[in-house]
PDB file of C-alpha atoms in Angstrom:
ATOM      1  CA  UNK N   1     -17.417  -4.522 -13.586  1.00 59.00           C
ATOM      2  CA  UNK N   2     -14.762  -7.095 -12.782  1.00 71.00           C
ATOM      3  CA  UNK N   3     -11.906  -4.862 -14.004  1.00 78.00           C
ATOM      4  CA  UNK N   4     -13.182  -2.031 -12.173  1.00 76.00           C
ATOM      5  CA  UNK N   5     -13.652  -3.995  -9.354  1.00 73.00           C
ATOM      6  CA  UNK N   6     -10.227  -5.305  -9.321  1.00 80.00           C
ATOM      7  CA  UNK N   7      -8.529  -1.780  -9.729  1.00 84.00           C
ATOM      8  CA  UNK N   8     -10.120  -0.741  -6.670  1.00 84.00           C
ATOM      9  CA  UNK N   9      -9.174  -3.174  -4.850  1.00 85.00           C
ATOM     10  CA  UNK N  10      -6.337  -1.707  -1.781  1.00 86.00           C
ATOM     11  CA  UNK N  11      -2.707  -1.754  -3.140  1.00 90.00           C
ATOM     12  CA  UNK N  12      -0.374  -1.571   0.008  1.00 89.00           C
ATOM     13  CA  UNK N  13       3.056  -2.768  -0.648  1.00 92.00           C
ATOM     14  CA  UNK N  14       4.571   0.600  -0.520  1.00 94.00           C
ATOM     15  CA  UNK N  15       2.822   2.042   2.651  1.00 91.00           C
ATOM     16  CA  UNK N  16       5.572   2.071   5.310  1.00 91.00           C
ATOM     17  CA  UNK N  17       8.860   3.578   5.271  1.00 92.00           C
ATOM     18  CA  UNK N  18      10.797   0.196   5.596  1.00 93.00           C
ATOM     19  CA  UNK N  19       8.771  -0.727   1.947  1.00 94.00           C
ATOM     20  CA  UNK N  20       9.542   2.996   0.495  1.00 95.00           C
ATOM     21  CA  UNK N  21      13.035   2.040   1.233  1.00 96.00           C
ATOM     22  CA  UNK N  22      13.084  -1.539   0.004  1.00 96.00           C
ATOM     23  CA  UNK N  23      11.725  -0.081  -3.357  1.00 96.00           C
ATOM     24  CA  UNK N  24      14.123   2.957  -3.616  1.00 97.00           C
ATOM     25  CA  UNK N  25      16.984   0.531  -2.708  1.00 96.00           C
ATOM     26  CA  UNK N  26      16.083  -2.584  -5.069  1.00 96.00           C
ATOM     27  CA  UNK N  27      15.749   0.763  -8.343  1.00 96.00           C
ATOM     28  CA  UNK N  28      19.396   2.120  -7.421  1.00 96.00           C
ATOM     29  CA  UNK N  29      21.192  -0.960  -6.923  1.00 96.00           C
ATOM     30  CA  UNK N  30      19.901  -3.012  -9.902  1.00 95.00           C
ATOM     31  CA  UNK N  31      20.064  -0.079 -11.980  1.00 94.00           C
ATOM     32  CA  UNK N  32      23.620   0.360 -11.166  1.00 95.00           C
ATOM     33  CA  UNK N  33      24.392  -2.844 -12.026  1.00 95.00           C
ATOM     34  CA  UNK N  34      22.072  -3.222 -15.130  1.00 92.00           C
ATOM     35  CA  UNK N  35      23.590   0.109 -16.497  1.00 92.00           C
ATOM     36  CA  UNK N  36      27.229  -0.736 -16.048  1.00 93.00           C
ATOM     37  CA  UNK N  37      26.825  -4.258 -16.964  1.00 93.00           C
ATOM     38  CA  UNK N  38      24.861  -4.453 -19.971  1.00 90.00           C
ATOM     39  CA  UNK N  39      24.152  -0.419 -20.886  1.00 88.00           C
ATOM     40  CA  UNK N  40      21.452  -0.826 -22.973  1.00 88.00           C
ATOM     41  CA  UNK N  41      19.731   1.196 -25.271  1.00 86.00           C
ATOM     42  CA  UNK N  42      23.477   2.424 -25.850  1.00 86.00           C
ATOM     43  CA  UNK N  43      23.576   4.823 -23.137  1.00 87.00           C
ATOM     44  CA  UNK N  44      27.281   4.179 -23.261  1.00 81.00           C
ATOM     45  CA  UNK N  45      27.123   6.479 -26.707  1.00 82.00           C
ATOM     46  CA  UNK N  46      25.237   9.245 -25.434  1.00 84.00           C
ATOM     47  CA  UNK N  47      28.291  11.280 -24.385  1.00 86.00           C
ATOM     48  CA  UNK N  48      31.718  11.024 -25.685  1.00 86.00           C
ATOM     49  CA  UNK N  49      33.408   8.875 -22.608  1.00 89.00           C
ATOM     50  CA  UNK N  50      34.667   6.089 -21.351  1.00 89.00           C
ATOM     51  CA  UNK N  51      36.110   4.349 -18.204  1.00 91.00           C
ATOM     52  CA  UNK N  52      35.218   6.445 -14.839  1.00 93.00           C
ATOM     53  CA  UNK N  53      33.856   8.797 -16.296  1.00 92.00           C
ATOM     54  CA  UNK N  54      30.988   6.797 -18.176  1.00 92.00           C
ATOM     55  CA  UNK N  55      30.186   4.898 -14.849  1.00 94.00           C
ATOM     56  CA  UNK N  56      29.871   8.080 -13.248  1.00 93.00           C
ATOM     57  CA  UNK N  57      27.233   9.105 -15.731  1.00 92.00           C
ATOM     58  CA  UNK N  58      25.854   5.883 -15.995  1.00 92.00           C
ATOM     59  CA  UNK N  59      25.485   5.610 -12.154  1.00 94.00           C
ATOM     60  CA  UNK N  60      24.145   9.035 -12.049  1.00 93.00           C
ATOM     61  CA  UNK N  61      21.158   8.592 -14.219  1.00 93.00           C
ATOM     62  CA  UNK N  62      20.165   5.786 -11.308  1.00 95.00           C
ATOM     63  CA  UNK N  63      20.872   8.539  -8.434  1.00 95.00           C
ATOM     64  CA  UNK N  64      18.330  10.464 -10.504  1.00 95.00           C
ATOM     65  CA  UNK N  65      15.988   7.702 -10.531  1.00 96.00           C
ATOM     66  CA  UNK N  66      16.223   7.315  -6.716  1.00 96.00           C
ATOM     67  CA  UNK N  67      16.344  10.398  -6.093  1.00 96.00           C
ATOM     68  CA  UNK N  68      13.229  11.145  -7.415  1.00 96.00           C
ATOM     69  CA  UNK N  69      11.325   8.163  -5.968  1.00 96.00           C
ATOM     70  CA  UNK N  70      12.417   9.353  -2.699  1.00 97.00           C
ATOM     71  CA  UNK N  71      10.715  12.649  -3.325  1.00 97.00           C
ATOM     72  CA  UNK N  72       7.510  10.969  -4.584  1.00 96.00           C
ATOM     73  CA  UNK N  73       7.130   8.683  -1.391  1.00 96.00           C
ATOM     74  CA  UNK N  74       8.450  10.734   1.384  1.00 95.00           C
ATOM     75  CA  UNK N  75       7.561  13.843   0.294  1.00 95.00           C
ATOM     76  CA  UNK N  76       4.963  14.560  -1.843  1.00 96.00           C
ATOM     77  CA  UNK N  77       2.741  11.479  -0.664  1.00 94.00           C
ATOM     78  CA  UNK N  78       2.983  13.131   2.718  1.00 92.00           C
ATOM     79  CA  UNK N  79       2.118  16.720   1.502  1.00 94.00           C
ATOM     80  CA  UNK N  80      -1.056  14.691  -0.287  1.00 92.00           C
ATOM     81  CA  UNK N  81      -1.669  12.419   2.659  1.00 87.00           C
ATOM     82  CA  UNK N  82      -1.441   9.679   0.577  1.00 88.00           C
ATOM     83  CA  UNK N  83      -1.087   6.691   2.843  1.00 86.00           C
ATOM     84  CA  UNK N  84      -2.504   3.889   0.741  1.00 87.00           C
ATOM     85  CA  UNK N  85      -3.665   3.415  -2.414  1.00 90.00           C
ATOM     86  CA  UNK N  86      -6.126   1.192  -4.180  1.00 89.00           C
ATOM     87  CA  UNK N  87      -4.454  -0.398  -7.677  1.00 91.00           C
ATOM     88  CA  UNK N  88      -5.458   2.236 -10.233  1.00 93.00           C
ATOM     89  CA  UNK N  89      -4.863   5.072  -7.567  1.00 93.00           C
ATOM     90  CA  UNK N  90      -1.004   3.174  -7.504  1.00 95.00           C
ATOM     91  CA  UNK N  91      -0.751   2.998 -11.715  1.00 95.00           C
ATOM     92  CA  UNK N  92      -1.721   6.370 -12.377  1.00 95.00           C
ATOM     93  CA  UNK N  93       1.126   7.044  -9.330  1.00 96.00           C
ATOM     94  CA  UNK N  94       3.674   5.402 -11.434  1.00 96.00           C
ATOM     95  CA  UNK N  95       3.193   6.807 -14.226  1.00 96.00           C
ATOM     96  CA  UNK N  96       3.018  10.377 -12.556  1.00 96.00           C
ATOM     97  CA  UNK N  97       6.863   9.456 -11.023  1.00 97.00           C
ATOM     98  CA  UNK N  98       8.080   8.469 -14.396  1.00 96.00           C
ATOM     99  CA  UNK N  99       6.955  12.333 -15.503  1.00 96.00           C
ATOM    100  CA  UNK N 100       8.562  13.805 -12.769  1.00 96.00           C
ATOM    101  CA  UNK N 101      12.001  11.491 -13.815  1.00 96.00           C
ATOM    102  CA  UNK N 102      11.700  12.155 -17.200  1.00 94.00           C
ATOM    103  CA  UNK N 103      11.433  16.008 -16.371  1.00 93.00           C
ATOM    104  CA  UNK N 104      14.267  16.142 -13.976  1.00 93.00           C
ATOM    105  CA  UNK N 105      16.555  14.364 -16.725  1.00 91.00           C
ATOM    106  CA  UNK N 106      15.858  17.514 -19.255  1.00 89.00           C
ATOM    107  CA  UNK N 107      16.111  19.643 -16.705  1.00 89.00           C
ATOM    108  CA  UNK N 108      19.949  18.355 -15.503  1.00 89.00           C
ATOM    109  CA  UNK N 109      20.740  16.974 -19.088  1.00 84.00           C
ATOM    110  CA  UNK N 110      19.737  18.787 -21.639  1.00 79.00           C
ATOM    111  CA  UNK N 111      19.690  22.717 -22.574  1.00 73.00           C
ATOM    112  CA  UNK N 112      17.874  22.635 -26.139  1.00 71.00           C
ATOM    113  CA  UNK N 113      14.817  24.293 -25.071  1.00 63.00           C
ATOM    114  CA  UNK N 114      13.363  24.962 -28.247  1.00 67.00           C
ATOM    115  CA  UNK N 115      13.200  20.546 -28.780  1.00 81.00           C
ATOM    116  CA  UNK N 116      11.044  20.338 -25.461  1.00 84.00           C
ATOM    117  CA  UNK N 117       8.364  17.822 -26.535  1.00 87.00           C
ATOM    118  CA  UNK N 118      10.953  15.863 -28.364  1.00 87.00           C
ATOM    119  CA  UNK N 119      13.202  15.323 -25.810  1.00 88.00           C
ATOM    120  CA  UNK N 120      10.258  14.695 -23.176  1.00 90.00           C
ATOM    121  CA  UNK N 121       8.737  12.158 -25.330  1.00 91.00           C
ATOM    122  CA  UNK N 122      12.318  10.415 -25.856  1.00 90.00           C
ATOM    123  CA  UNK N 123      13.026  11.040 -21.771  1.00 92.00           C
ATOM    124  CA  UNK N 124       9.895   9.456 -21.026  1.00 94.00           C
ATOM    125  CA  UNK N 125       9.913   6.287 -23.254  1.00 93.00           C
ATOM    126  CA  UNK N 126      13.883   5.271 -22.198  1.00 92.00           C
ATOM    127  CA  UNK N 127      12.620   6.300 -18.062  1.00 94.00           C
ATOM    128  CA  UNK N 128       9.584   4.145 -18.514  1.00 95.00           C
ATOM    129  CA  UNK N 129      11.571   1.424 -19.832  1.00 92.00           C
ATOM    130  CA  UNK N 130      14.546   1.861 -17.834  1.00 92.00           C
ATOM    131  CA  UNK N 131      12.350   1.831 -14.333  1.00 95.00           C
ATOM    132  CA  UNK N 132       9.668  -0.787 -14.954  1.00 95.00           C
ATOM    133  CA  UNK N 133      11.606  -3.914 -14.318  1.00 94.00           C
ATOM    134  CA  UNK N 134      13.360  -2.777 -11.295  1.00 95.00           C
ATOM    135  CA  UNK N 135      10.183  -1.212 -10.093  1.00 96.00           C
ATOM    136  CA  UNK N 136       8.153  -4.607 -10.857  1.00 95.00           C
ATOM    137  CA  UNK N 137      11.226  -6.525  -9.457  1.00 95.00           C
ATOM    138  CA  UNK N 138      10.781  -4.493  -5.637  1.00 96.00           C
ATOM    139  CA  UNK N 139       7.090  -4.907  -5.612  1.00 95.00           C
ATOM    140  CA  UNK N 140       7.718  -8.599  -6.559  1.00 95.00           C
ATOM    141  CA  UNK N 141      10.090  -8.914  -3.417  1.00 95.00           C
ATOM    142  CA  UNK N 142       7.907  -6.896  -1.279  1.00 94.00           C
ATOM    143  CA  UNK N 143       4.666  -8.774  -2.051  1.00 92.00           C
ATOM    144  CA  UNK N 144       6.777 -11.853  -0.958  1.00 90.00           C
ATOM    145  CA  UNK N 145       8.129 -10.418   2.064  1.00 88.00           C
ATOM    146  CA  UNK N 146       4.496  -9.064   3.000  1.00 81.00           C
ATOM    147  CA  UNK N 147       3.394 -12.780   2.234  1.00 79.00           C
ATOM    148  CA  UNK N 148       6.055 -14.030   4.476  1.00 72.00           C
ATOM    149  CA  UNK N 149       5.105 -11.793   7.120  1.00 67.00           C
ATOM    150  CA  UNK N 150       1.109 -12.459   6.872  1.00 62.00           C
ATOM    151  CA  UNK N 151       1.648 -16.157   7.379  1.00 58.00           C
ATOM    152  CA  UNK N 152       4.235 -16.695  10.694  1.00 51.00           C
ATOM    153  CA  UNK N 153       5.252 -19.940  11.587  1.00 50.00           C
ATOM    154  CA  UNK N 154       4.930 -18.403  15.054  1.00 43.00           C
ATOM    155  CA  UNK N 155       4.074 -20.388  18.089  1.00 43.00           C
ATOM    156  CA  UNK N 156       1.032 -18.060  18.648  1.00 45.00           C
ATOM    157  CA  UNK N 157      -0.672 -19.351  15.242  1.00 47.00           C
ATOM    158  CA  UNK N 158      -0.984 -22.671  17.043  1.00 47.00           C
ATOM    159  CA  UNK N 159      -2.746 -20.722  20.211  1.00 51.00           C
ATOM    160  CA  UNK N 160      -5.240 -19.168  17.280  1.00 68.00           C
ATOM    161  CA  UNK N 161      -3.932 -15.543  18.158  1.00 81.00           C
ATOM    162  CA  UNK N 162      -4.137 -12.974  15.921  1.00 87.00           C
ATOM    163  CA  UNK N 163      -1.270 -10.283  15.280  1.00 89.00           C
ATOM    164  CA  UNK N 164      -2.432  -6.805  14.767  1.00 91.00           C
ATOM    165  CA  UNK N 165       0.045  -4.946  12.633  1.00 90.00           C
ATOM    166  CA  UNK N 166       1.247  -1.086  12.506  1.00 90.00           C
ATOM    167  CA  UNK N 167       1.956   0.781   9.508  1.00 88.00           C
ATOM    168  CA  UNK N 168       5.382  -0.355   9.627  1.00 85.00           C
ATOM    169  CA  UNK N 169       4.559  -4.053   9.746  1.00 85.00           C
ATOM    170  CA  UNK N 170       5.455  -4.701  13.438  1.00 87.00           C
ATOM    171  CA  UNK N 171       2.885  -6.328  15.409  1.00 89.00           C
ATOM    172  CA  UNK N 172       1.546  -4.678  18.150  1.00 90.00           C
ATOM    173  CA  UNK N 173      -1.069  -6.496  19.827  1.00 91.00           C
ATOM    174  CA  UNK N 174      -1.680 -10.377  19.608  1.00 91.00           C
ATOM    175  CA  UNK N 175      -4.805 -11.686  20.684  1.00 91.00           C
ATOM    176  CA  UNK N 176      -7.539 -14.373  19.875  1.00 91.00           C
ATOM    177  CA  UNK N 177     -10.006 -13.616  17.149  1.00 90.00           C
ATOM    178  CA  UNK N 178     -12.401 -15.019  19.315  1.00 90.00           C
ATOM    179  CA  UNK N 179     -12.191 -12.255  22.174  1.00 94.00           C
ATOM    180  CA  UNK N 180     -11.427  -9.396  19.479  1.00 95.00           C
ATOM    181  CA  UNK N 181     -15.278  -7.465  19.246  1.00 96.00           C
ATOM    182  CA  UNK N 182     -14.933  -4.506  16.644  1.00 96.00           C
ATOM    183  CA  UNK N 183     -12.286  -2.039  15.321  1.00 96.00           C
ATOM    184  CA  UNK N 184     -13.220   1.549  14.555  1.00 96.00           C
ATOM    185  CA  UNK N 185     -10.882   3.759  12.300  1.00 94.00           C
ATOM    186  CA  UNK N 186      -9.418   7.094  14.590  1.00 90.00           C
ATOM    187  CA  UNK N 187      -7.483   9.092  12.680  1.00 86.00           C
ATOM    188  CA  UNK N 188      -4.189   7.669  11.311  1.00 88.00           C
ATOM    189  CA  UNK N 189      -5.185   4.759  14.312  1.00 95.00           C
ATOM    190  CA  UNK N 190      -7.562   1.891  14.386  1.00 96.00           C
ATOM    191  CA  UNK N 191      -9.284   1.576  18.198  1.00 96.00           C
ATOM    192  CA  UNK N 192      -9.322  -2.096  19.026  1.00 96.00           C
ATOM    193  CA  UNK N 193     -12.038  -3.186  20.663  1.00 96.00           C
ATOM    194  CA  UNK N 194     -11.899  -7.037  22.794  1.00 95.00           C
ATOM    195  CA  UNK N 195     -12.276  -8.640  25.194  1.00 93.00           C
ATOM    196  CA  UNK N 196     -10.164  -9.287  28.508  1.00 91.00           C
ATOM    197  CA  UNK N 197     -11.476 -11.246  31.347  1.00 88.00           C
ATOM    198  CA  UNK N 198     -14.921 -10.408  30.001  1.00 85.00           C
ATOM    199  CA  UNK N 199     -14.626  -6.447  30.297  1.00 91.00           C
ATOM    200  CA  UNK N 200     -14.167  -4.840  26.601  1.00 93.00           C
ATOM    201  CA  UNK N 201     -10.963  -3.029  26.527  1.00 94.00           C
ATOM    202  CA  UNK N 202      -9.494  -0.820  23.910  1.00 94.00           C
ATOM    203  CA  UNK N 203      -5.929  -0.446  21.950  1.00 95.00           C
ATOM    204  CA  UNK N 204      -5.108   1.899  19.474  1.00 95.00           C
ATOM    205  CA  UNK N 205      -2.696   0.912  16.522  1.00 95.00           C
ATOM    206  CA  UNK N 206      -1.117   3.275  14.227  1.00 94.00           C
ATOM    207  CA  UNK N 207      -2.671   1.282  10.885  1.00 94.00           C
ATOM    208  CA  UNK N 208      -5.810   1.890   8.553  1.00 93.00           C
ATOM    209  CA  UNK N 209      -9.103  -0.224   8.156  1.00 92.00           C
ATOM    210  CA  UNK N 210      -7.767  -1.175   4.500  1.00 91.00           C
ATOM    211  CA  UNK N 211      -4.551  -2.258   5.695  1.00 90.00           C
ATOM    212  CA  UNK N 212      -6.321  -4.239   7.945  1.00 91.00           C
ATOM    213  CA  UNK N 213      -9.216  -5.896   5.868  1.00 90.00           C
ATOM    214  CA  UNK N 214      -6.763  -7.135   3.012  1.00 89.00           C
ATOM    215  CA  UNK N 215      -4.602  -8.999   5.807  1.00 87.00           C
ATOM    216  CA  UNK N 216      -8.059 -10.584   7.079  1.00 89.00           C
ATOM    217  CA  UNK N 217      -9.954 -11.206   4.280  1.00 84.00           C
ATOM    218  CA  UNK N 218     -10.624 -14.499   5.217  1.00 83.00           C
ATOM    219  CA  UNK N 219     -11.530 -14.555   8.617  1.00 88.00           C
ATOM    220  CA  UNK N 220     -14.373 -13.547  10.236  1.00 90.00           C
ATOM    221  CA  UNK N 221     -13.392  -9.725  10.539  1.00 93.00           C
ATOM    222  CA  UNK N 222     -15.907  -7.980   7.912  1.00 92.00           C
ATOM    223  CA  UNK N 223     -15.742  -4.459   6.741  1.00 92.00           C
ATOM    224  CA  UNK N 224     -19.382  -2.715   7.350  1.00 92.00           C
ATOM    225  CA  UNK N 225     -18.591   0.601   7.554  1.00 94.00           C
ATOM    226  CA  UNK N 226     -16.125   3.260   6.212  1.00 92.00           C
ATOM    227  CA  UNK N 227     -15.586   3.433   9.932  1.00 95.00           C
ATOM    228  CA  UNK N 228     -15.846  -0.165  11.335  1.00 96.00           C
ATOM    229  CA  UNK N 229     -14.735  -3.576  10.838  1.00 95.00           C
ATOM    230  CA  UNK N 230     -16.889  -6.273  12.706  1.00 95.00           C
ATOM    231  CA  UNK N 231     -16.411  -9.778  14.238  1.00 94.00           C
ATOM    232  CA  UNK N 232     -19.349 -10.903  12.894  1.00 91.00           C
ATOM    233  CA  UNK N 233     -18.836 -14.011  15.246  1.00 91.00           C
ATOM    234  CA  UNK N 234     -19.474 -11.739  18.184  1.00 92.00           C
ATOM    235  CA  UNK N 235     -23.184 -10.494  16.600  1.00 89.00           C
ATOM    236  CA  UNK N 236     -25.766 -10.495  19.004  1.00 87.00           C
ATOM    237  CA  UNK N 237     -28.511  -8.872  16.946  1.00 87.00           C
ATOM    238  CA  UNK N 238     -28.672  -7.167  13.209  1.00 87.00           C
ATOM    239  CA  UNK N 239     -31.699  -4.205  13.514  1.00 86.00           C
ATOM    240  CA  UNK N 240     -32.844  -2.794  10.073  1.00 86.00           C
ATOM    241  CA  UNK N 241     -34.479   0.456  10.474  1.00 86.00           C
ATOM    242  CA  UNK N 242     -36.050   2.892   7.635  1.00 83.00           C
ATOM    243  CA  UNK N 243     -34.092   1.090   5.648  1.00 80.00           C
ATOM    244  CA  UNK N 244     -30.572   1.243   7.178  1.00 87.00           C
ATOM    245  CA  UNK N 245     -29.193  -2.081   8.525  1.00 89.00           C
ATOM    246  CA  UNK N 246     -27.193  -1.467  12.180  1.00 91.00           C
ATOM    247  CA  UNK N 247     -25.404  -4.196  14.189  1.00 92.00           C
ATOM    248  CA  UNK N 248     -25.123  -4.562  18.055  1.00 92.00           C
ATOM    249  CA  UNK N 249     -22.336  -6.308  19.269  1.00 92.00           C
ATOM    250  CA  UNK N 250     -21.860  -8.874  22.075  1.00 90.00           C
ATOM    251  CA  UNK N 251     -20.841  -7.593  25.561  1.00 91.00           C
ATOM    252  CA  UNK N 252     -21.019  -4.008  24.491  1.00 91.00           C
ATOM    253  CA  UNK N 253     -24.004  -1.894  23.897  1.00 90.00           C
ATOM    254  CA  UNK N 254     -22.330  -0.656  20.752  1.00 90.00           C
ATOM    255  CA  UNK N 255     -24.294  -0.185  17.720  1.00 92.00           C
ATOM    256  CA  UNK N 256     -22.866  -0.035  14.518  1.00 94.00           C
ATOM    257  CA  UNK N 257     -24.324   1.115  11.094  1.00 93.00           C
ATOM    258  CA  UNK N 258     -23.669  -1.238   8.320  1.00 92.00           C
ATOM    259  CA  UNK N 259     -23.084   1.277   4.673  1.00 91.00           C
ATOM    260  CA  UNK N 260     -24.836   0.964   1.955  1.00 88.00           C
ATOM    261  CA  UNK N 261     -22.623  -0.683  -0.245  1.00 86.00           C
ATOM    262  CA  UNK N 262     -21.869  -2.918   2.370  1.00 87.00           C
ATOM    263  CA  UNK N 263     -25.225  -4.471   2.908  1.00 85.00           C
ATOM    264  CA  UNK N 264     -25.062  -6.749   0.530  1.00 82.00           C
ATOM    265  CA  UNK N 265     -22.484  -8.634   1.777  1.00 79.00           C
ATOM    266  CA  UNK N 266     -24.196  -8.944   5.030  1.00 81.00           C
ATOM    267  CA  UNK N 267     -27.892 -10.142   3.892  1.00 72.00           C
ATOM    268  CA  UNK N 268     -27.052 -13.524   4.465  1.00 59.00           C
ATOM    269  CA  UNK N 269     -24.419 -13.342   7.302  1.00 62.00           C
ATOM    270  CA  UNK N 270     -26.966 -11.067   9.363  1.00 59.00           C
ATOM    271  CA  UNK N 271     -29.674 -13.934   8.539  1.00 57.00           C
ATOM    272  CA  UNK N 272     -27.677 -16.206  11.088  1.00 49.00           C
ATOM    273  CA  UNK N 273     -27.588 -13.774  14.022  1.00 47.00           C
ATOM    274  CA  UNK N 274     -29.599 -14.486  16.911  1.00 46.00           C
ATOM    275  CA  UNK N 275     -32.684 -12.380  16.849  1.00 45.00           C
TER     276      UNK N 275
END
């Protein structure tokens, strides 16, 4: 249950374009460079040159590489409206790109037909290889860029505001947890929900809930709902009827339904709501 657990939990250091980018970028220049500098598994043999016209070769397998990841995340992850994934949605991703790699060096490199299953099997193994450390080296880089981000030394942490994010990373609304009531999932936008000068006011924000809940995990924003994420310091009552647990929220006559796999979680913070 832990594993399982932990490969469902949201994986989303390659959501924006700027992070597509970052990865593609990081693959082509270190492979360049790894290639050229230390041509391993003798790639350097595998045709009869030398001088330009090896780098050329060498530098084209990379273009291949990045070509093909730039396929995978601008292209097909839009035609699948794939905008996040969780961590065993991102594996089986990886390993579906190093396919595609692998079949787009025998179709460009080789011409023995009748060897199909060989070749794939040696394609894959030398792609799989060849991409993981660059891969793990931009995901490495992003996660620390993402951490960097997440934790501001900004002047508005010290007036406890709160930056709300888009899905390219840029904030777009900063306000205080404390006035910030609900957020409901629209679409490909999250509808804000807080409070200005005590009338509730609304912003939408190009993001997803998921995106959201991993940034907050540790505040008082709760997920309740495929739908919603709560303040649950803005509670005013917690209503369980035939069974179903729904939450009204403070200056708003909102009600919210609480999931079923969510209720859990909320037994005991619903058990300190004002009744």
């Amino acid at each position: 249950m832990k594993l399982l657990s932990f490969l469902s939990q949201p994986f989303t250091l390659i959501d924006s374009p700027k992070q597509k980018l970052i990865l593609i970028g990081i693959c082509l220049g270190f492979g360049i460079v790894f290639a050229n500098v230390f041509v391993p598994f003798n790639i350097n043999q595998w045709e009869q040159d030398t001088g330009m016209d090896q780098f050329l070769r060498l530098t084209g397998y990379q273009f291949v590489i990045a070509l093909s990841l730039a396929f995978t995340q601008f292209v097909i992850r839009k035609l699948l409206k794939v905008s996040t994934f969780v961590l065993w949605g991102f594996i089986l991703w990886f390993l579906g790109e190093v396919v595609l790699i692998s079949l787009v060096y025998l179709l460009i490199y080789s011409d023995n037909i009748n060897s199909f299953w060989a070749l794939f099997k040696f394609s894959f193994q030398y792609t799989l290889l060849g991409i993981s450390v660059p891969y793990l080296l931009s995901l490495t880089i992003l996660a620390l860029l993402k951490s960097k981000h997440e934790n501001p030394e900004f002047s508005e942490k010290k007036l406890d505001l709160i930056g709300i994010p888009d899905d390219k990373g840029v904030i777009k609304i900063s306000l205080r947890l404390s006035n910030l009531l609900y957020i409901e999932s629209a679409d490909n936008y999250i509808a804000i929900f807080y409070l200005d000068n005590g009338h509730v006011k609304k912003v939408l924000v190009r993001n997803t809930l998921k995106t959201i809940e991993v940034n907050f995990k540790n505040s008082s924003l709760k997920r309740c709902h495929r739908s919603f994420i709560v303040n649950v310091d803005k509670l005013k009552l917690a209503e369980r009827k035939s069974g179903k647990l729904y939450l009204h929220m403070a200056h708003t006559e909102t009600i919210i339904p609480v999931s079923r796999n969510f209720i859990p979680a909320f037994n005991i913070i619903v058990s300190s709501v004002p009744k």
